[in-house]
Structures are given as C-alpha cells and as structure tokens.
C-alpha cells in the first residue's frame, strides 16, 4: 500500500516543466506529467502549467482515451482572447486556475469571464497587496529567475508573507525553489530560497510569527533544524501558501526523501490521469 502524502505537502508543486530553466519540449513534458500523476507521490503534484500561447501545441499532443489533464494557464498573450483560447481545448483538459503578470486593472476587466481562480503576479510591497485584496485574486511572487534581481532578499519575502497574513490573503510563489534549503548556486552565484524554508515560515506566519522571525527562517541553511520544524506541522494543510511552480519535480522530491519528510511508496497506476 502507498502511504498518504502529508497534508502540508499535498498539491505543493505545480509542474512548470515547459518554463526556464528546464524548457522541456511539449512532447516530453506531457507524458512526464502523466507519469507524475500515476506515481506514489501524485498527491503532491499540482496542475501542468501551460502558457496561453502554447495551448494549441498542447492540444496537438493529446490523444483520445488518455484521460483527463488538469492545467494552469499562464496568461502570456492577449487578455481578450483567453476565454476563446481555452474554449478550443479538447474536452479532456480541465483548467483549474490562471496566472498572469498583467496589471490588476486589466485583469479585473477580463478575468471574471474565465471562470477560474486567478493568481496575479505582483511586485513586492504593501501597495500591491492592498491593491490585490480588493480584486479577489491571489497574489503570486517571483522568487527566482535568470538574473540576480529576481531573487528577493529573505526580509523582502518575509514581509510579503506577513503582509498576506495580515490581509487575509494566501499567496503563490514561482521560480528558484528546486531545493529544500536555502543555498548559493555554485554556477550562477545566486542565493536561492529553499521551499522547506518557505513551508516552515508560512506555517509560522499563519500562527502569528513576527516578520523578523520569518526572515530568520527564510535565511536559515540548517537543513536538520528546518526538517525537524517541518515534521511538527506536516499533518496540517497549508493555510497561507498555496504552493509553487517548479520546472523540476525530481529535485524537490529527492530532497524531501533525503530529509526523511517523505518515504518512497509502491508505484501504482490510476484509471484517469
């Protein structure tokens, strides 16, 4: 039998294989995602993230009888055409959410017709959080990328997490979170946030932790301490952090296993993926 995925880890990682730095081709990314959805850790995996401009390419990769595919649409084209682009998808595709960098005033005009939750990518700061609170969208923050400026300092991310809690908002993150613990990339020199740091900090924030304490947690490189703190909250659903997009599933999965926070199960298949 396959042991259950702890509540804190369920739906944690959206599959962003199509995006940098992975840049997997669609013909490889789709079957790989189906494989994740048939694995012992499938409950940890969120939807397959697809750029709006590549939805036709996705449709060409799908075949009758392969089962349902849940996707998140990254709105990188015209807001006016999103609903029509989604309507062209095969029936086996279900859009579970949308993500966009477009300005909030433009999103507020078009997103109600999309019929799904919207993650609005925001700059860091209280002004943006105040603005998004009135829209019904969930804030999304960038925690990595191809240049150093895309990696926020621990105190910046801590302030955003605390700000979301104070405003009754959840938040999503994207990029740079392949590994569990904060570290410096030996190739680029960039300081990467660890997804385990965020998991613990967000759980603490939900309990009212101070921003300076969240900063210290996000800045920690003590894997053993972070894993011990995570074990205490693994049975709780995530209250603030909805999860994050990652172009790698194997790296975070391997870290969780190595830290003893997940245990390998027996692989199984499902009738519908």
JSON list of C-alpha atoms in Angstrom, two decimals, residues 60-223:
[
{"chain": "A", "resi": 60, "resn": "UNK", "atom": "CA", "xyz": [-1.87, 18.54, -30.68]},
{"chain": "A", "resi": 61, "resn": "UNK", "atom": "CA", "xyz": [-0.10, 16.39, -28.07]},
{"chain": "A", "resi": 62, "resn": "UNK", "atom": "CA", "xyz": [-3.31, 14.99, -26.59]},
{"chain": "A", "resi": 63, "resn": "UNK", "atom": "CA", "xyz": [-4.98, 11.83, -27.80]},
{"chain": "A", "resi": 64, "resn": "UNK", "atom": "CA", "xyz": [-8.41, 10.32, -27.13]},
{"chain": "A", "resi": 65, "resn": "UNK", "atom": "CA", "xyz": [-8.61, 7.83, -24.31]},
{"chain": "A", "resi": 66, "resn": "UNK", "atom": "CA", "xyz": [-5.61, 9.12, -22.36]},
{"chain": "A", "resi": 67, "resn": "UNK", "atom": "CA", "xyz": [-7.70, 10.54, -19.52]},
{"chain": "A", "resi": 68, "resn": "UNK", "atom": "CA", "xyz": [-8.25, 13.98, -18.05]},
{"chain": "A", "resi": 69, "resn": "UNK", "atom": "CA", "xyz": [-5.45, 16.54, -17.82]},
{"chain": "A", "resi": 70, "resn": "UNK", "atom": "CA", "xyz": [-5.59, 19.36, -15.27]},
{"chain": "A", "resi": 71, "resn": "UNK", "atom": "CA", "xyz": [-3.73, 22.51, -16.31]},
{"chain": "A", "resi": 72, "resn": "UNK", "atom": "CA", "xyz": [-2.99, 26.00, -15.11]},
{"chain": "A", "resi": 73, "resn": "UNK", "atom": "CA", "xyz": [-2.93, 28.62, -17.88]},
{"chain": "A", "resi": 74, "resn": "UNK", "atom": "CA", "xyz": [-0.13, 31.18, -17.75]},
{"chain": "A", "resi": 75, "resn": "UNK", "atom": "CA", "xyz": [-1.62, 34.19, -19.49]},
{"chain": "A", "resi": 76, "resn": "UNK", "atom": "CA", "xyz": [1.15, 35.43, -21.76]},
{"chain": "A", "resi": 77, "resn": "UNK", "atom": "CA", "xyz": [-1.00, 36.59, -24.68]},
{"chain": "A", "resi": 78, "resn": "UNK", "atom": "CA", "xyz": [-3.95, 38.92, -25.15]},
{"chain": "A", "resi": 79, "resn": "UNK", "atom": "CA", "xyz": [-6.34, 39.08, -22.24]},
{"chain": "A", "resi": 80, "resn": "UNK", "atom": "CA", "xyz": [-9.19, 39.47, -24.70]},
{"chain": "A", "resi": 81, "resn": "UNK", "atom": "CA", "xyz": [-8.58, 36.04, -26.23]},
{"chain": "A", "resi": 82, "resn": "UNK", "atom": "CA", "xyz": [-8.03, 33.91, -23.12]},
{"chain": "A", "resi": 83, "resn": "UNK", "atom": "CA", "xyz": [-11.59, 32.59, -22.89]},
{"chain": "A", "resi": 84, "resn": "UNK", "atom": "CA", "xyz": [-11.68, 31.77, -26.62]},
{"chain": "A", "resi": 85, "resn": "UNK", "atom": "CA", "xyz": [-8.27, 30.08, -26.48]},
{"chain": "A", "resi": 86, "resn": "UNK", "atom": "CA", "xyz": [-9.42, 27.89, -23.59]},
{"chain": "A", "resi": 87, "resn": "UNK", "atom": "CA", "xyz": [-12.66, 27.04, -25.38]},
{"chain": "A", "resi": 88, "resn": "UNK", "atom": "CA", "xyz": [-10.58, 25.49, -28.17]},
{"chain": "A", "resi": 89, "resn": "UNK", "atom": "CA", "xyz": [-9.03, 22.92, -25.82]},
{"chain": "A", "resi": 90, "resn": "UNK", "atom": "CA", "xyz": [-10.11, 19.25, -26.03]},
{"chain": "A", "resi": 91, "resn": "UNK", "atom": "CA", "xyz": [-12.76, 18.13, -23.54]},
{"chain": "A", "resi": 92, "resn": "UNK", "atom": "CA", "xyz": [-10.23, 16.05, -21.63]},
{"chain": "A", "resi": 93, "resn": "UNK", "atom": "CA", "xyz": [-8.46, 19.24, -20.49]},
{"chain": "A", "resi": 94, "resn": "UNK", "atom": "CA", "xyz": [-9.67, 20.99, -17.33]},
{"chain": "A", "resi": 95, "resn": "UNK", "atom": "CA", "xyz": [-8.32, 24.45, -16.50]},
{"chain": "A", "resi": 96, "resn": "UNK", "atom": "CA", "xyz": [-8.03, 24.72, -12.73]},
{"chain": "A", "resi": 97, "resn": "UNK", "atom": "CA", "xyz": [-6.54, 28.21, -12.50]},
{"chain": "A", "resi": 98, "resn": "UNK", "atom": "CA", "xyz": [-4.97, 31.14, -14.36]},
{"chain": "A", "resi": 99, "resn": "UNK", "atom": "CA", "xyz": [-1.77, 33.09, -13.69]},
{"chain": "A", "resi": 100, "resn": "UNK", "atom": "CA", "xyz": [-0.90, 36.49, -15.10]},
{"chain": "A", "resi": 101, "resn": "UNK", "atom": "CA", "xyz": [1.57, 39.37, -14.90]},
{"chain": "A", "resi": 102, "resn": "UNK", "atom": "CA", "xyz": [-0.91, 41.81, -16.42]},
{"chain": "A", "resi": 103, "resn": "UNK", "atom": "CA", "xyz": [-1.88, 44.91, -14.48]},
{"chain": "A", "resi": 104, "resn": "UNK", "atom": "CA", "xyz": [-4.64, 44.40, -11.94]},
{"chain": "A", "resi": 105, "resn": "UNK", "atom": "CA", "xyz": [-6.99, 46.87, -13.59]},
{"chain": "A", "resi": 106, "resn": "UNK", "atom": "CA", "xyz": [-6.78, 44.94, -16.86]},
{"chain": "A", "resi": 107, "resn": "UNK", "atom": "CA", "xyz": [-7.14, 41.57, -15.15]},
{"chain": "A", "resi": 108, "resn": "UNK", "atom": "CA", "xyz": [-10.21, 42.82, -13.30]},
{"chain": "A", "resi": 109, "resn": "UNK", "atom": "CA", "xyz": [-11.80, 43.67, -16.63]},
{"chain": "A", "resi": 110, "resn": "UNK", "atom": "CA", "xyz": [-11.29, 40.30, -18.33]},
{"chain": "A", "resi": 111, "resn": "UNK", "atom": "CA", "xyz": [-10.65, 37.60, -15.72]},
{"chain": "A", "resi": 112, "resn": "UNK", "atom": "CA", "xyz": [-14.27, 37.28, -14.49]},
{"chain": "A", "resi": 113, "resn": "UNK", "atom": "CA", "xyz": [-15.16, 35.67, -17.82]},
{"chain": "A", "resi": 114, "resn": "UNK", "atom": "CA", "xyz": [-12.51, 32.96, -17.43]},
{"chain": "A", "resi": 115, "resn": "UNK", "atom": "CA", "xyz": [-14.39, 31.03, -14.79]},
{"chain": "A", "resi": 116, "resn": "UNK", "atom": "CA", "xyz": [-11.47, 30.06, -12.57]},
{"chain": "A", "resi": 117, "resn": "UNK", "atom": "CA", "xyz": [-9.18, 31.29, -9.78]},
{"chain": "A", "resi": 118, "resn": "UNK", "atom": "CA", "xyz": [-6.56, 33.84, -10.81]},
{"chain": "A", "resi": 119, "resn": "UNK", "atom": "CA", "xyz": [-3.03, 34.26, -9.44]},
{"chain": "A", "resi": 120, "resn": "UNK", "atom": "CA", "xyz": [-1.83, 37.81, -10.09]},
{"chain": "A", "resi": 121, "resn": "UNK", "atom": "CA", "xyz": [1.95, 38.22, -10.15]},
{"chain": "A", "resi": 122, "resn": "UNK", "atom": "CA", "xyz": [2.82, 41.30, -8.11]},
{"chain": "A", "resi": 123, "resn": "UNK", "atom": "CA", "xyz": [5.82, 43.40, -7.21]},
{"chain": "A", "resi": 124, "resn": "UNK", "atom": "CA", "xyz": [6.79, 43.18, -3.56]},
{"chain": "A", "resi": 125, "resn": "UNK", "atom": "CA", "xyz": [5.36, 45.82, -1.24]},
{"chain": "A", "resi": 126, "resn": "UNK", "atom": "CA", "xyz": [2.30, 46.80, 0.78]},
{"chain": "A", "resi": 127, "resn": "UNK", "atom": "CA", "xyz": [0.84, 48.93, -2.01]},
{"chain": "A", "resi": 128, "resn": "UNK", "atom": "CA", "xyz": [0.49, 45.95, -4.33]},
{"chain": "A", "resi": 129, "resn": "UNK", "atom": "CA", "xyz": [-1.00, 43.81, -1.56]},
{"chain": "A", "resi": 130, "resn": "UNK", "atom": "CA", "xyz": [-3.54, 46.48, -0.72]},
{"chain": "A", "resi": 131, "resn": "UNK", "atom": "CA", "xyz": [-4.49, 46.71, -4.39]},
{"chain": "A", "resi": 132, "resn": "UNK", "atom": "CA", "xyz": [-4.90, 42.96, -4.94]},
{"chain": "A", "resi": 133, "resn": "UNK", "atom": "CA", "xyz": [-7.01, 42.47, -1.82]},
{"chain": "A", "resi": 134, "resn": "UNK", "atom": "CA", "xyz": [-9.94, 44.23, -3.47]},
{"chain": "A", "resi": 135, "resn": "UNK", "atom": "CA", "xyz": [-9.85, 42.09, -6.63]},
{"chain": "A", "resi": 136, "resn": "UNK", "atom": "CA", "xyz": [-10.41, 38.57, -5.31]},
{"chain": "A", "resi": 137, "resn": "UNK", "atom": "CA", "xyz": [-7.18, 37.44, -6.98]},
{"chain": "A", "resi": 138, "resn": "UNK", "atom": "CA", "xyz": [-4.45, 35.56, -5.13]},
{"chain": "A", "resi": 139, "resn": "UNK", "atom": "CA", "xyz": [-1.03, 37.24, -5.07]},
{"chain": "A", "resi": 140, "resn": "UNK", "atom": "CA", "xyz": [1.88, 35.48, -6.72]},
{"chain": "A", "resi": 141, "resn": "UNK", "atom": "CA", "xyz": [5.51, 36.44, -6.14]},
{"chain": "A", "resi": 142, "resn": "UNK", "atom": "CA", "xyz": [8.62, 35.64, -8.13]},
{"chain": "A", "resi": 143, "resn": "UNK", "atom": "CA", "xyz": [11.41, 34.06, -6.09]},
{"chain": "A", "resi": 144, "resn": "UNK", "atom": "CA", "xyz": [13.95, 33.35, -8.81]},
{"chain": "A", "resi": 145, "resn": "UNK", "atom": "CA", "xyz": [14.85, 33.68, -12.45]},
{"chain": "A", "resi": 146, "resn": "UNK", "atom": "CA", "xyz": [17.71, 34.15, -14.86]},
{"chain": "A", "resi": 147, "resn": "UNK", "atom": "CA", "xyz": [19.15, 37.23, -13.12]},
{"chain": "A", "resi": 148, "resn": "UNK", "atom": "CA", "xyz": [20.04, 38.07, -9.52]},
{"chain": "A", "resi": 149, "resn": "UNK", "atom": "CA", "xyz": [17.37, 40.77, -9.21]},
{"chain": "A", "resi": 150, "resn": "UNK", "atom": "CA", "xyz": [14.63, 38.13, -9.46]},
{"chain": "A", "resi": 151, "resn": "UNK", "atom": "CA", "xyz": [15.72, 36.59, -6.13]},
{"chain": "A", "resi": 152, "resn": "UNK", "atom": "CA", "xyz": [14.20, 38.63, -3.28]},
{"chain": "A", "resi": 153, "resn": "UNK", "atom": "CA", "xyz": [16.07, 39.02, -0.01]},
{"chain": "A", "resi": 154, "resn": "UNK", "atom": "CA", "xyz": [14.76, 36.97, 2.92]},
{"chain": "A", "resi": 155, "resn": "UNK", "atom": "CA", "xyz": [13.40, 40.08, 4.62]},
{"chain": "A", "resi": 156, "resn": "UNK", "atom": "CA", "xyz": [11.53, 41.06, 1.45]},
{"chain": "A", "resi": 157, "resn": "UNK", "atom": "CA", "xyz": [9.84, 37.70, 1.14]},
{"chain": "A", "resi": 158, "resn": "UNK", "atom": "CA", "xyz": [9.16, 37.58, 4.88]},
{"chain": "A", "resi": 159, "resn": "UNK", "atom": "CA", "xyz": [7.40, 40.95, 4.70]},
{"chain": "A", "resi": 160, "resn": "UNK", "atom": "CA", "xyz": [5.25, 39.69, 1.82]},
{"chain": "A", "resi": 161, "resn": "UNK", "atom": "CA", "xyz": [4.26, 36.55, 3.74]},
{"chain": "A", "resi": 162, "resn": "UNK", "atom": "CA", "xyz": [3.43, 38.57, 6.85]},
{"chain": "A", "resi": 163, "resn": "UNK", "atom": "CA", "xyz": [1.55, 41.10, 4.74]},
{"chain": "A", "resi": 164, "resn": "UNK", "atom": "CA", "xyz": [-0.58, 38.38, 3.21]},
{"chain": "A", "resi": 165, "resn": "UNK", "atom": "CA", "xyz": [-1.47, 37.01, 6.63]},
{"chain": "A", "resi": 166, "resn": "UNK", "atom": "CA", "xyz": [-2.43, 40.46, 7.92]},
{"chain": "A", "resi": 167, "resn": "UNK", "atom": "CA", "xyz": [-4.72, 40.99, 4.91]},
{"chain": "A", "resi": 168, "resn": "UNK", "atom": "CA", "xyz": [-6.28, 37.52, 4.97]},
{"chain": "A", "resi": 169, "resn": "UNK", "atom": "CA", "xyz": [-4.63, 36.56, 1.66]},
{"chain": "A", "resi": 170, "resn": "UNK", "atom": "CA", "xyz": [-2.99, 33.37, 0.51]},
{"chain": "A", "resi": 171, "resn": "UNK", "atom": "CA", "xyz": [-0.01, 33.55, -1.84]},
{"chain": "A", "resi": 172, "resn": "UNK", "atom": "CA", "xyz": [1.77, 31.56, -4.52]},
{"chain": "A", "resi": 173, "resn": "UNK", "atom": "CA", "xyz": [5.47, 31.56, -5.45]},
{"chain": "A", "resi": 174, "resn": "UNK", "atom": "CA", "xyz": [7.28, 30.78, -8.65]},
{"chain": "A", "resi": 175, "resn": "UNK", "atom": "CA", "xyz": [10.85, 30.04, -9.75]},
{"chain": "A", "resi": 176, "resn": "UNK", "atom": "CA", "xyz": [14.07, 29.27, -7.93]},
{"chain": "A", "resi": 177, "resn": "UNK", "atom": "CA", "xyz": [12.65, 26.77, -5.43]},
{"chain": "A", "resi": 178, "resn": "UNK", "atom": "CA", "xyz": [14.03, 23.45, -6.71]},
{"chain": "A", "resi": 179, "resn": "UNK", "atom": "CA", "xyz": [15.87, 22.60, -3.50]},
{"chain": "A", "resi": 180, "resn": "UNK", "atom": "CA", "xyz": [14.55, 22.28, 0.04]},
{"chain": "A", "resi": 181, "resn": "UNK", "atom": "CA", "xyz": [17.03, 24.51, 1.85]},
{"chain": "A", "resi": 182, "resn": "UNK", "atom": "CA", "xyz": [18.42, 27.95, 1.09]},
{"chain": "A", "resi": 183, "resn": "UNK", "atom": "CA", "xyz": [21.71, 27.74, -0.81]},
{"chain": "A", "resi": 184, "resn": "UNK", "atom": "CA", "xyz": [24.06, 29.50, -3.20]},
{"chain": "A", "resi": 185, "resn": "UNK", "atom": "CA", "xyz": [24.11, 28.15, -6.75]},
{"chain": "A", "resi": 186, "resn": "UNK", "atom": "CA", "xyz": [27.76, 27.31, -7.50]},
{"chain": "A", "resi": 187, "resn": "UNK", "atom": "CA", "xyz": [27.38, 28.16, -11.18]},
{"chain": "A", "resi": 188, "resn": "UNK", "atom": "CA", "xyz": [25.47, 31.46, -11.07]},
{"chain": "A", "resi": 189, "resn": "UNK", "atom": "CA", "xyz": [26.29, 32.61, -7.54]},
{"chain": "A", "resi": 190, "resn": "UNK", "atom": "CA", "xyz": [22.60, 33.35, -6.95]},
{"chain": "A", "resi": 191, "resn": "UNK", "atom": "CA", "xyz": [21.21, 32.82, -3.44]},
{"chain": "A", "resi": 192, "resn": "UNK", "atom": "CA", "xyz": [18.18, 30.54, -3.82]},
{"chain": "A", "resi": 193, "resn": "UNK", "atom": "CA", "xyz": [15.33, 30.34, -1.36]},
{"chain": "A", "resi": 194, "resn": "UNK", "atom": "CA", "xyz": [14.53, 26.85, -0.10]},
{"chain": "A", "resi": 195, "resn": "UNK", "atom": "CA", "xyz": [10.99, 25.57, -0.41]},
{"chain": "A", "resi": 196, "resn": "UNK", "atom": "CA", "xyz": [11.30, 23.97, 3.04]},
{"chain": "A", "resi": 197, "resn": "UNK", "atom": "CA", "xyz": [12.29, 27.35, 4.49]},
{"chain": "A", "resi": 198, "resn": "UNK", "atom": "CA", "xyz": [9.13, 28.81, 2.96]},
{"chain": "A", "resi": 199, "resn": "UNK", "atom": "CA", "xyz": [6.99, 25.90, 4.15]},
{"chain": "A", "resi": 200, "resn": "UNK", "atom": "CA", "xyz": [8.09, 26.41, 7.76]},
{"chain": "A", "resi": 201, "resn": "UNK", "atom": "CA", "xyz": [7.96, 30.22, 7.58]},
{"chain": "A", "resi": 202, "resn": "UNK", "atom": "CA", "xyz": [4.45, 30.21, 6.11]},
{"chain": "A", "resi": 203, "resn": "UNK", "atom": "CA", "xyz": [3.25, 27.79, 8.78]},
{"chain": "A", "resi": 204, "resn": "UNK", "atom": "CA", "xyz": [4.75, 30.04, 11.47]},
{"chain": "A", "resi": 205, "resn": "UNK", "atom": "CA", "xyz": [3.23, 33.14, 9.85]},
{"chain": "A", "resi": 206, "resn": "UNK", "atom": "CA", "xyz": [-0.20, 31.55, 9.96]},
{"chain": "A", "resi": 207, "resn": "UNK", "atom": "CA", "xyz": [0.28, 31.27, 13.73]},
{"chain": "A", "resi": 208, "resn": "UNK", "atom": "CA", "xyz": [1.22, 34.96, 14.02]},
{"chain": "A", "resi": 209, "resn": "UNK", "atom": "CA", "xyz": [5.03, 34.82, 13.96]},
{"chain": "A", "resi": 210, "resn": "UNK", "atom": "CA", "xyz": [6.88, 38.15, 13.75]},
{"chain": "A", "resi": 211, "resn": "UNK", "atom": "CA", "xyz": [8.35, 39.27, 10.45]},
{"chain": "A", "resi": 212, "resn": "UNK", "atom": "CA", "xyz": [11.89, 39.20, 11.85]},
{"chain": "A", "resi": 213, "resn": "UNK", "atom": "CA", "xyz": [11.40, 35.57, 12.89]},
{"chain": "A", "resi": 214, "resn": "UNK", "atom": "CA", "xyz": [10.12, 34.71, 9.41]},
{"chain": "A", "resi": 215, "resn": "UNK", "atom": "CA", "xyz": [13.21, 36.40, 7.97]},
{"chain": "A", "resi": 216, "resn": "UNK", "atom": "CA", "xyz": [15.49, 34.26, 10.14]},
{"chain": "A", "resi": 217, "resn": "UNK", "atom": "CA", "xyz": [13.68, 31.09, 9.00]},
{"chain": "A", "resi": 218, "resn": "UNK", "atom": "CA", "xyz": [13.94, 32.04, 5.33]},
{"chain": "A", "resi": 219, "resn": "UNK", "atom": "CA", "xyz": [17.65, 32.84, 5.79]},
{"chain": "A", "resi": 220, "resn": "UNK", "atom": "CA", "xyz": [18.46, 29.53, 7.52]},
{"chain": "A", "resi": 221, "resn": "UNK", "atom": "CA", "xyz": [20.71, 26.91, 5.92]},
{"chain": "A", "resi": 222, "resn": "UNK", "atom": "CA", "xyz": [20.27, 24.42, 8.78]},
{"chain": "A", "resi": 223, "resn": "UNK", "atom": "CA", "xyz": [18.57, 21.52, 6.98]}
]
